[in-house]
PDB file of C-alpha atoms and ligand atoms in Angstrom:
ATOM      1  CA  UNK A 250       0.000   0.000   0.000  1.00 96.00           C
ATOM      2  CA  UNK A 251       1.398   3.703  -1.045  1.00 97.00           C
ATOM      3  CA  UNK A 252       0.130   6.134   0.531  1.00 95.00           C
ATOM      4  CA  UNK A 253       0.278   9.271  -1.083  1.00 95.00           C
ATOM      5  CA  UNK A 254      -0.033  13.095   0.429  1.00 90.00           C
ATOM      6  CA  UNK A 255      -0.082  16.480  -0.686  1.00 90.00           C
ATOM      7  CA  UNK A 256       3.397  18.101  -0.077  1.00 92.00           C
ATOM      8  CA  UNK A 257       3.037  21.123   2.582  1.00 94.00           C
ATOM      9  CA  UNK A 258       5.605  23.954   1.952  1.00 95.00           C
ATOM     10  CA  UNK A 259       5.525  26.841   4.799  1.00 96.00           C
ATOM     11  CA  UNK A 260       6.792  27.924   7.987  1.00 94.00           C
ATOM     12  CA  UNK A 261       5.515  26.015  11.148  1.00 95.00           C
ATOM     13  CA  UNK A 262       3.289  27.618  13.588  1.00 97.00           C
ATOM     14  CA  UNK A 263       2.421  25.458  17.171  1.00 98.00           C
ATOM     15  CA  UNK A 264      -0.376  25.952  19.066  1.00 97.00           C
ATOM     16  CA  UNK A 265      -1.462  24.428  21.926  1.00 97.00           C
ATOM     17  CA  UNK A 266      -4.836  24.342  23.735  1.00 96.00           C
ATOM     18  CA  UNK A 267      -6.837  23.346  26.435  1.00 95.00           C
ATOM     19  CA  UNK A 268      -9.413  20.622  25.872  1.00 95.00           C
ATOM     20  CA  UNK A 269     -12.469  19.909  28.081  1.00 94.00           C
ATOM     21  CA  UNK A 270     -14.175  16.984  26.259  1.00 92.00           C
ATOM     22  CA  UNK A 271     -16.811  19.523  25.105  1.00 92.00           C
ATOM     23  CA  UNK A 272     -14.137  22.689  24.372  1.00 92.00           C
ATOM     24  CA  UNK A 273     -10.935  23.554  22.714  1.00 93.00           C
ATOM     25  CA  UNK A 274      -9.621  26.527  23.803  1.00 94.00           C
ATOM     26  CA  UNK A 275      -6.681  27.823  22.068  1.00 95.00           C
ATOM     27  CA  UNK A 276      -3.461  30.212  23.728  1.00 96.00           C
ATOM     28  CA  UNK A 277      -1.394  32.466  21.650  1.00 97.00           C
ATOM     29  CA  UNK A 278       0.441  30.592  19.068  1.00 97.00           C
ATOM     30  CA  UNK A 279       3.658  30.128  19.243  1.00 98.00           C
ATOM     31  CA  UNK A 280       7.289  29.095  16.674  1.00 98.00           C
ATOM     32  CA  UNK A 281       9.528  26.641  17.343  1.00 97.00           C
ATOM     33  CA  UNK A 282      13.285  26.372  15.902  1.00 96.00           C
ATOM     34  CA  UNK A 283      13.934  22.467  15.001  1.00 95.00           C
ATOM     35  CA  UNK A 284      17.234  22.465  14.075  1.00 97.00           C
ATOM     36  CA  UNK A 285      20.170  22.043  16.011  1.00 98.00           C
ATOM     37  CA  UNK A 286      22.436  24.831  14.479  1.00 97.00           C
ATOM     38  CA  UNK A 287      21.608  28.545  13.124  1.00 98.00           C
ATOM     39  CA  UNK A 288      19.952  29.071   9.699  1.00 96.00           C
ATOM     40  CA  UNK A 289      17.713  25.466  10.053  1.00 95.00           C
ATOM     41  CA  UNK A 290      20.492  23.436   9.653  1.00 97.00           C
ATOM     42  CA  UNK A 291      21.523  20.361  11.621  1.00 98.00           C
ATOM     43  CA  UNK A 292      19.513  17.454  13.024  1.00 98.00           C
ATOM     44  CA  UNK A 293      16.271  17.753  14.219  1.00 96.00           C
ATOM     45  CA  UNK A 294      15.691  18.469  18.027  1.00 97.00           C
ATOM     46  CA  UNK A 295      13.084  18.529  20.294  1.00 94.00           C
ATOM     47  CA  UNK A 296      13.544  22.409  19.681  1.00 97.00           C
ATOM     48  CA  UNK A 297      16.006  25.350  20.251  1.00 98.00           C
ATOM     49  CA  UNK A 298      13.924  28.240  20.843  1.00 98.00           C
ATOM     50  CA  UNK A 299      10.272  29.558  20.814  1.00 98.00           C
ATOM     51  CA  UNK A 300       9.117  32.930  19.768  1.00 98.00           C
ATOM     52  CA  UNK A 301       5.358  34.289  20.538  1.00 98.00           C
ATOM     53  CA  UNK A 302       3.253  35.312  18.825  1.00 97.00           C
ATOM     54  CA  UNK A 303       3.432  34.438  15.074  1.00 97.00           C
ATOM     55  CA  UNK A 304       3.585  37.331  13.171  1.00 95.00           C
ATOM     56  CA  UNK A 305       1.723  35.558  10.385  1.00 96.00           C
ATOM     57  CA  UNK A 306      -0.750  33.869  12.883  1.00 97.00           C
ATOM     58  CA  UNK A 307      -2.705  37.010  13.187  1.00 96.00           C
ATOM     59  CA  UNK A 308      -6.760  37.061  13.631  1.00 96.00           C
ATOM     60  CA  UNK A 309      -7.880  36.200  10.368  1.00 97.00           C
ATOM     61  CA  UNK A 310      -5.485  33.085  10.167  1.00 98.00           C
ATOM     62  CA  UNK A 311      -6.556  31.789  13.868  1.00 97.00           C
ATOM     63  CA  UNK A 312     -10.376  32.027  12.142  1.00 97.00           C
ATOM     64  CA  UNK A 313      -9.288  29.648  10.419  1.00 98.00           C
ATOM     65  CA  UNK A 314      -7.490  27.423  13.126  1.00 97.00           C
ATOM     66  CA  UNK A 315     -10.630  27.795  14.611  1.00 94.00           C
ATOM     67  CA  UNK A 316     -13.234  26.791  12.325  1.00 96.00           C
ATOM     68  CA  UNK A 317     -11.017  24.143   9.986  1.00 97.00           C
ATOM     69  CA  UNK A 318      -9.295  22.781  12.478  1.00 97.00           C
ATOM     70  CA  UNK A 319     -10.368  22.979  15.814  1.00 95.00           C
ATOM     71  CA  UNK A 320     -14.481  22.620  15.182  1.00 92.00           C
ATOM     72  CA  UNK A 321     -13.952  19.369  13.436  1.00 96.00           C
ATOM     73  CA  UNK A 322     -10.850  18.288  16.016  1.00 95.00           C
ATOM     74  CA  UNK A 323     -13.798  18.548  18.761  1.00 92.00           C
ATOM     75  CA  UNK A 324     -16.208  16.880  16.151  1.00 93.00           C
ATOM     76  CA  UNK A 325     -13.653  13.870  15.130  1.00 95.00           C
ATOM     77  CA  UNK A 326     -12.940  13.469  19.181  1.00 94.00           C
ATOM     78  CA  UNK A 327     -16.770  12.845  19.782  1.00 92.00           C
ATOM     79  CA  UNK A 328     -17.690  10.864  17.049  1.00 96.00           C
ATOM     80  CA  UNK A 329     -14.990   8.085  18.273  1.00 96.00           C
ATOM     81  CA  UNK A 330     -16.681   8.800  21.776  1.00 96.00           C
ATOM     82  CA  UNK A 331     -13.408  10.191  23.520  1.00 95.00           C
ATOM     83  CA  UNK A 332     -13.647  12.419  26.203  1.00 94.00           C
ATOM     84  CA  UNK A 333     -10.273  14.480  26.026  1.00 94.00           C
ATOM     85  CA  UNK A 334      -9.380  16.734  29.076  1.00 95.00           C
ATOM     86  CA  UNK A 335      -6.306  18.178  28.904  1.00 94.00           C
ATOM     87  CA  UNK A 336      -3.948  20.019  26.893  1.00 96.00           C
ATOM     88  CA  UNK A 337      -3.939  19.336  23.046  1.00 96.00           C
ATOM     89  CA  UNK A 338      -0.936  20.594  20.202  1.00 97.00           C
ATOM     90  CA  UNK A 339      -1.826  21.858  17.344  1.00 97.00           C
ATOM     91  CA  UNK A 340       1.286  21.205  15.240  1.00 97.00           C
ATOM     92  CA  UNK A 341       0.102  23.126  11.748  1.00 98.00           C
ATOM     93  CA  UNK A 342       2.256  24.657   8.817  1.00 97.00           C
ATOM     94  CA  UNK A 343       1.107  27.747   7.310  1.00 98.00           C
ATOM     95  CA  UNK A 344       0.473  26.837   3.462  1.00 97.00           C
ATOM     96  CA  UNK A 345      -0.002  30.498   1.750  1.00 96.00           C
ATOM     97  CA  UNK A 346      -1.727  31.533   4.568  1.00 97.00           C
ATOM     98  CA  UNK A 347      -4.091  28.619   4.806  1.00 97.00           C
ATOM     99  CA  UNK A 348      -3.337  26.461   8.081  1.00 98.00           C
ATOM    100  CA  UNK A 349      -2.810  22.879   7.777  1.00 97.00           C
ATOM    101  CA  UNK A 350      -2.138  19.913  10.355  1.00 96.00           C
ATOM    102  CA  UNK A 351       1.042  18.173  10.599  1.00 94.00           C
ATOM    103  CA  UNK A 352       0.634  16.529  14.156  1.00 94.00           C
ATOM    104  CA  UNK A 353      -1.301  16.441  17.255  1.00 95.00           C
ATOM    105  CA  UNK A 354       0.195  15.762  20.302  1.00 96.00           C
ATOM    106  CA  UNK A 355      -1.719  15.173  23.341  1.00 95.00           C
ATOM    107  CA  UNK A 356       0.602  17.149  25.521  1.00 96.00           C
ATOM    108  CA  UNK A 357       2.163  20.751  25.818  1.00 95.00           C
ATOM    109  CA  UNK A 358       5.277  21.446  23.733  1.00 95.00           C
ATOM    110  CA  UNK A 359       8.746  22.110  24.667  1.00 96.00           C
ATOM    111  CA  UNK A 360      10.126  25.160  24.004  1.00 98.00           C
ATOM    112  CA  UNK A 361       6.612  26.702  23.311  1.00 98.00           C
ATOM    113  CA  UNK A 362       5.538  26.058  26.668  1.00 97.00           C
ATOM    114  CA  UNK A 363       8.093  28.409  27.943  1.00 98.00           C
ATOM    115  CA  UNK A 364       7.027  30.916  25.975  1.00 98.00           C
ATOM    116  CA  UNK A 365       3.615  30.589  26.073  1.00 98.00           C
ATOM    117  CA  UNK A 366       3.027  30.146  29.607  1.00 97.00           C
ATOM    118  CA  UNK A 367       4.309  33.413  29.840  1.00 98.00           C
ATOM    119  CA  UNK A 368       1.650  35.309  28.090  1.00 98.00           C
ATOM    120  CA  UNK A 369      -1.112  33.272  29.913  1.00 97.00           C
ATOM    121  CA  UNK A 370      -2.850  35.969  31.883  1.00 97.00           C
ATOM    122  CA  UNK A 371      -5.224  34.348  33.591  1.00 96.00           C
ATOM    123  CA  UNK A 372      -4.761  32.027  36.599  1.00 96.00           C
ATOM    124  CA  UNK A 373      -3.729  28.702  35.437  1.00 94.00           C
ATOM    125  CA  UNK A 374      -5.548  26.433  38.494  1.00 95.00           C
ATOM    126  CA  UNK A 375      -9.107  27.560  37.400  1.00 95.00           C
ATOM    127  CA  UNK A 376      -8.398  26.762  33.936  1.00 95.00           C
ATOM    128  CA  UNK A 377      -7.103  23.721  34.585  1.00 95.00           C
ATOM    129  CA  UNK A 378      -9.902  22.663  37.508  1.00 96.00           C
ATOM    130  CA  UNK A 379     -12.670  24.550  34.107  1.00 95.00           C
ATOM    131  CA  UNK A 380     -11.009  21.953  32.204  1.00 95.00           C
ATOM    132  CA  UNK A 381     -11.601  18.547  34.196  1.00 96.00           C
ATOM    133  CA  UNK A 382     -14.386  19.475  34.794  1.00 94.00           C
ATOM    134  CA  UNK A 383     -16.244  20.162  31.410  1.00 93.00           C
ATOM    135  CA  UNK A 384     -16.636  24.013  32.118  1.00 92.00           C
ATOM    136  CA  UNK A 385     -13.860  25.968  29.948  1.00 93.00           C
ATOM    137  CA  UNK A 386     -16.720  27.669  27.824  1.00 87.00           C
ATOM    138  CA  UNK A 387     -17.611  29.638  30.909  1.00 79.00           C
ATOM    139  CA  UNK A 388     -14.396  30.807  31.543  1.00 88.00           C
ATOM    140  CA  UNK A 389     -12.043  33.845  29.793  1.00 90.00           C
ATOM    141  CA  UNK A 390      -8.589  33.060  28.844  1.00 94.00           C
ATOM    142  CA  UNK A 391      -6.480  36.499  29.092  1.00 96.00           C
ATOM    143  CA  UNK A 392      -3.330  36.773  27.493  1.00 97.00           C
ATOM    144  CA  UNK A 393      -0.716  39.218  28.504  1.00 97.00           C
ATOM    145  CA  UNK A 394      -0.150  41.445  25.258  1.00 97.00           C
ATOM    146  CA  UNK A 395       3.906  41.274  25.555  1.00 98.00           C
ATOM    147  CA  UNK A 396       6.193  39.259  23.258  1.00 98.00           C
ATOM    148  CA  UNK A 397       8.058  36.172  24.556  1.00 98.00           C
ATOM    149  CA  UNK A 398      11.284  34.469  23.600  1.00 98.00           C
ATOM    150  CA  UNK A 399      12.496  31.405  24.779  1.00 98.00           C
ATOM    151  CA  UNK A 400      16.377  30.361  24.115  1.00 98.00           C
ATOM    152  CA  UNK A 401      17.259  26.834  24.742  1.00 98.00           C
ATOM    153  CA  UNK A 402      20.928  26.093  26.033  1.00 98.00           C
ATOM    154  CA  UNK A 403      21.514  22.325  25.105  1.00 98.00           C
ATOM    155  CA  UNK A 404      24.422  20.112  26.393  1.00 98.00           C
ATOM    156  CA  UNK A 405      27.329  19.741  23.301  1.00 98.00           C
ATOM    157  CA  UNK A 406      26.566  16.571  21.313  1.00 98.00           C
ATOM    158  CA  UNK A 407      22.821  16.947  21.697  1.00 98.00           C
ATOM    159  CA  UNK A 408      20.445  15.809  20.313  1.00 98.00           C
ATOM    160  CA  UNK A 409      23.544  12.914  19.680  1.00 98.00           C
ATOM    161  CA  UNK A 410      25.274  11.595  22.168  1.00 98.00           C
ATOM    162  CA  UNK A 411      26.635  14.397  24.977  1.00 98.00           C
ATOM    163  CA  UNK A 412      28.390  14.535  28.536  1.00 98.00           C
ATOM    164  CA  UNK A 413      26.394  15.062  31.946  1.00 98.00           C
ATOM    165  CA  UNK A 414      27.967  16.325  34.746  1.00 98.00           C
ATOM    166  CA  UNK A 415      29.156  19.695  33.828  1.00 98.00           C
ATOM    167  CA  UNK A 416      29.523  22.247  36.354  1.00 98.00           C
ATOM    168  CA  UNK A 417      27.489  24.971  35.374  1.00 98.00           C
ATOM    169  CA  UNK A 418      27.455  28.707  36.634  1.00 98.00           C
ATOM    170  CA  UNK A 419      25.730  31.860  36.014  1.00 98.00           C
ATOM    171  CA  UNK A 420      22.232  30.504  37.053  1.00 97.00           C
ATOM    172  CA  UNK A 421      21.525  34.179  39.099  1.00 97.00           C
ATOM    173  CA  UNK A 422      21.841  36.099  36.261  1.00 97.00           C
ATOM    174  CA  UNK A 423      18.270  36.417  36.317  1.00 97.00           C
ATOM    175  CA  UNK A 424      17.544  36.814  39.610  1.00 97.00           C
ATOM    176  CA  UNK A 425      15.272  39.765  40.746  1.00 96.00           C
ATOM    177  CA  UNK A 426      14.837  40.468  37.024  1.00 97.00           C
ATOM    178  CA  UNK A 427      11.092  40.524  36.663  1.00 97.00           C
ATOM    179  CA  UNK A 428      11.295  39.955  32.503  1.00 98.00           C
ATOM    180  CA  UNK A 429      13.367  37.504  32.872  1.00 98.00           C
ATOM    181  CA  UNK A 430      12.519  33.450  33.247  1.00 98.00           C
ATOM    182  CA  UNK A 431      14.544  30.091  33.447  1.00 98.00           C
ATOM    183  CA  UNK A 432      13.061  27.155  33.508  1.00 98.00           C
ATOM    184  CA  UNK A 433      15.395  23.809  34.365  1.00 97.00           C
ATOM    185  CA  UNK A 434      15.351  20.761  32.363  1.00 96.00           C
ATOM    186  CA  UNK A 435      18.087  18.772  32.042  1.00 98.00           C
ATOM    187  CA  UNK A 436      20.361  19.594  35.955  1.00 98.00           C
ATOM    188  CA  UNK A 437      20.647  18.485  39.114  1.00 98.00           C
ATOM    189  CA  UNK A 438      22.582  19.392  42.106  1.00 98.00           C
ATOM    190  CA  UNK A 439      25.729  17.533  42.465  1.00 97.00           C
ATOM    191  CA  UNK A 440      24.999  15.810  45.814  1.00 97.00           C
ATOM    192  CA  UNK A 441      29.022  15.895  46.452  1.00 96.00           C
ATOM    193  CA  UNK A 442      29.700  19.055  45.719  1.00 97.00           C
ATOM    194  CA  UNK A 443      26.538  20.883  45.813  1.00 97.00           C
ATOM    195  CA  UNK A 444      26.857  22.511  41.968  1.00 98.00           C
ATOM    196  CA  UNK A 445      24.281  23.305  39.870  1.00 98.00           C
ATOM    197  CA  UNK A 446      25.300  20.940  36.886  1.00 98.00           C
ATOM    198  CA  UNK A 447      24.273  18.985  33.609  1.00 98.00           C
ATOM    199  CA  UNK A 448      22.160  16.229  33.630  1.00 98.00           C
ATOM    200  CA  UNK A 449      20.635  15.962  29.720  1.00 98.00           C
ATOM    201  CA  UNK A 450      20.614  17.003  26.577  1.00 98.00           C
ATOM    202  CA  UNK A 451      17.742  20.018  26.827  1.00 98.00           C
ATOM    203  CA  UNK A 452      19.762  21.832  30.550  1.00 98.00           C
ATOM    204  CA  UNK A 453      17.845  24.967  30.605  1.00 98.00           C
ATOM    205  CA  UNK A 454      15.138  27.125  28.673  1.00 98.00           C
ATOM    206  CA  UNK A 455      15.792  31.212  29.327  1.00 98.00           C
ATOM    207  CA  UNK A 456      12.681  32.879  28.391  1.00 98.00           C
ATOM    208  CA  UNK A 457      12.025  36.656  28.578  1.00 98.00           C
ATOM    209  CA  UNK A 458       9.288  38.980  27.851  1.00 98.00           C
ATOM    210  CA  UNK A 459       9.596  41.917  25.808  1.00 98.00           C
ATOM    211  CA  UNK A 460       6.971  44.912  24.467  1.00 98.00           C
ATOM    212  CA  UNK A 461       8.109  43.516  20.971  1.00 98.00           C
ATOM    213  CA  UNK A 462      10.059  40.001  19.810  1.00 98.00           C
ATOM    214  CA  UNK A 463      13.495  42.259  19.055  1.00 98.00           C
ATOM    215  CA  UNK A 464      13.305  42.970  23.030  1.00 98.00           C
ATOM    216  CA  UNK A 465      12.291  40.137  24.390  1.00 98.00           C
ATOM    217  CA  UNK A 466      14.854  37.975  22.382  1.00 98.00           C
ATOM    218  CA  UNK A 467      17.607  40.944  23.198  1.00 98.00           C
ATOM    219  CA  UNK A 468      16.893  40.679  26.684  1.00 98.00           C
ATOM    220  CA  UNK A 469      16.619  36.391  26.717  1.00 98.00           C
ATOM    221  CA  UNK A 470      19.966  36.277  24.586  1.00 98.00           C
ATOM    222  CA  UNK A 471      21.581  38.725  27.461  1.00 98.00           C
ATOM    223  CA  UNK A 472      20.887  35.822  29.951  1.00 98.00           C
ATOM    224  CA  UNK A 473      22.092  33.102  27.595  1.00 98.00           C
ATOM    225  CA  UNK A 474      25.356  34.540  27.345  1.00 98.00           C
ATOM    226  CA  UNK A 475      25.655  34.542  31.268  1.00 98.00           C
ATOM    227  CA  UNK A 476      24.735  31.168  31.682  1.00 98.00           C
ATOM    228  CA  UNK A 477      27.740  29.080  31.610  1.00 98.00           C
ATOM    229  CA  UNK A 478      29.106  25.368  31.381  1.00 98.00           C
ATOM    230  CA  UNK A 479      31.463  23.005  29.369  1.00 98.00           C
ATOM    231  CA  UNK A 480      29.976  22.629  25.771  1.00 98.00           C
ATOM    232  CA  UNK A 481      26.633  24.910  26.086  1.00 98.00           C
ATOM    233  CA  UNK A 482      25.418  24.915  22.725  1.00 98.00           C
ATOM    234  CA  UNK A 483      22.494  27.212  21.462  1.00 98.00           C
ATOM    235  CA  UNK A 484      21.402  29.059  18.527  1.00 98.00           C
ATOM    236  CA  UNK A 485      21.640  32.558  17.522  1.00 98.00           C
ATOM    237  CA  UNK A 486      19.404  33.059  15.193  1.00 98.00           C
ATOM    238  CA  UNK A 487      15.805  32.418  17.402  1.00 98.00           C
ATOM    239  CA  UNK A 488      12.494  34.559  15.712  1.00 96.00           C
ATOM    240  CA  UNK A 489      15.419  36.343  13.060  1.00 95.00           C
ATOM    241  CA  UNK A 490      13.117  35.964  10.559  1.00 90.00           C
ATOM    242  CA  UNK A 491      10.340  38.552  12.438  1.00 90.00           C
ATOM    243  CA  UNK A 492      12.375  41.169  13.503  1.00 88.00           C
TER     244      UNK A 492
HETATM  245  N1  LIG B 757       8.507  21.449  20.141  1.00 77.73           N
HETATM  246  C1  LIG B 757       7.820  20.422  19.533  1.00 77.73           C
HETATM  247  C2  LIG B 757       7.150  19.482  20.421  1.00 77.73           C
HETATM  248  O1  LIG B 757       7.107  19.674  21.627  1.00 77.73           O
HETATM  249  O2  LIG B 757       6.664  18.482  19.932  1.00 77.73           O
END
């Protein structure tokens, strides 16, 4: 059996949702950076940076998202009887401005999380309780209207083969900076020593806001190159292409 599908040429746009068996309610959308190395080129990772929002995702293309995609995503999940609660990726590519699906995944996405989560405005707990229990259309989902930018500082190697165990330093850089996030993956205290160090491939996501992308990138890249350890590898080039 060949299957056979129509060829999708665009740039990627991710966005991810809560989903009360009954609702889908979508956040700000969000771009993720696949490859390992600047310009798109490398091997495919789980993603080096996020940018929000789209520039391209603007209101008349999430019109879209909502009634192509989303409508008949809540149809398709009731017809096969499933009762999804819980947050739902919308992984679609932007096809001359038409949106098309290239994955779901029942889950949040990494980096867009970290840059998402930033411009949720509303408290996260009643969404999530609205959610379990059936009731998101009641409830407003504010987002904050600043830009976000997440960097991701990787372990050398990754997403190969790579070292753990790499003392790491400038972790305070952000401390008492209100624009300015980090969010550990991949380190764990040495229980020796005590050190912050390495302890996967994805170590740490620095994610900033900003009252435009050029700022909050400016002021996320500031923190990346203050965050320190023995092969840190990230890219240069996050959101480029919108500012
Ligand atoms: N960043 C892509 C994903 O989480 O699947």
């Amino acid at each position: 059996r060949v299957v056979i599908e129509e060829f999708l040429d665009g740039q990627e746009v991710s966005v991810l949702a809560f989903a009360d068996g009954e609702h889908i309610v979508p956040m700000v959308s969000a771009q993720d950076h696949k490859r390992i190395f600047d310009n798109d080129k490398g091997l495919n990772t789980g993603g080096m940076g996020a940018v929000s929002p789209v520039a391209f995702a603007d209101e008349k293309f999430m019109e879209k998202v909502e009634h192509r995609i989303i409508k008949p995503t809540i149809e398709g999940l009731r017809k096969r009887s499933i009762d999804y609660k819980g947050f739902i990726f919308l992984g679609l590519i932007n096809v001359g401005g038409e949106p098309m699906v290239i994955e779901y995944n029942v889950r949040m996405g990494d980096p867009e999380t970290e840059a998402v989560m930033l411009r949720v405005a509303s408290d996260l707990v009643p969404l999530l309780a609205a959610a379990a229990k059936g009731d998101l259309g009641d409830l407003p989902l504010d987002h904050d209207p600043r830009a976000a930018a997440t960097v991701m500082i990787v372990s050398g190697g990754y997403p190969g083969s790579y070292p753990k165990g790499k003392v790491m330093s400038g972790l305070d850089a952000a401390d008492g900076n209100p624009d300015t996030i980090l969010f550990h993956a991949g380190t764990a205290i040495d229980p020796q020593s005590g050190e912050t160090v390495t302890s996967g491939g994805r170590v740490i996501a620095v994610s900033s806001y900003g009252k435009d992308l050029r700022e909050a990138l400016s002021r996320s890249y500031t923190i990346v190159d203050k965050v320190d350890f023995d092969g840190k590898t990230f890219r240069r080039d996050i959101g480029n292409e919108f500012i």
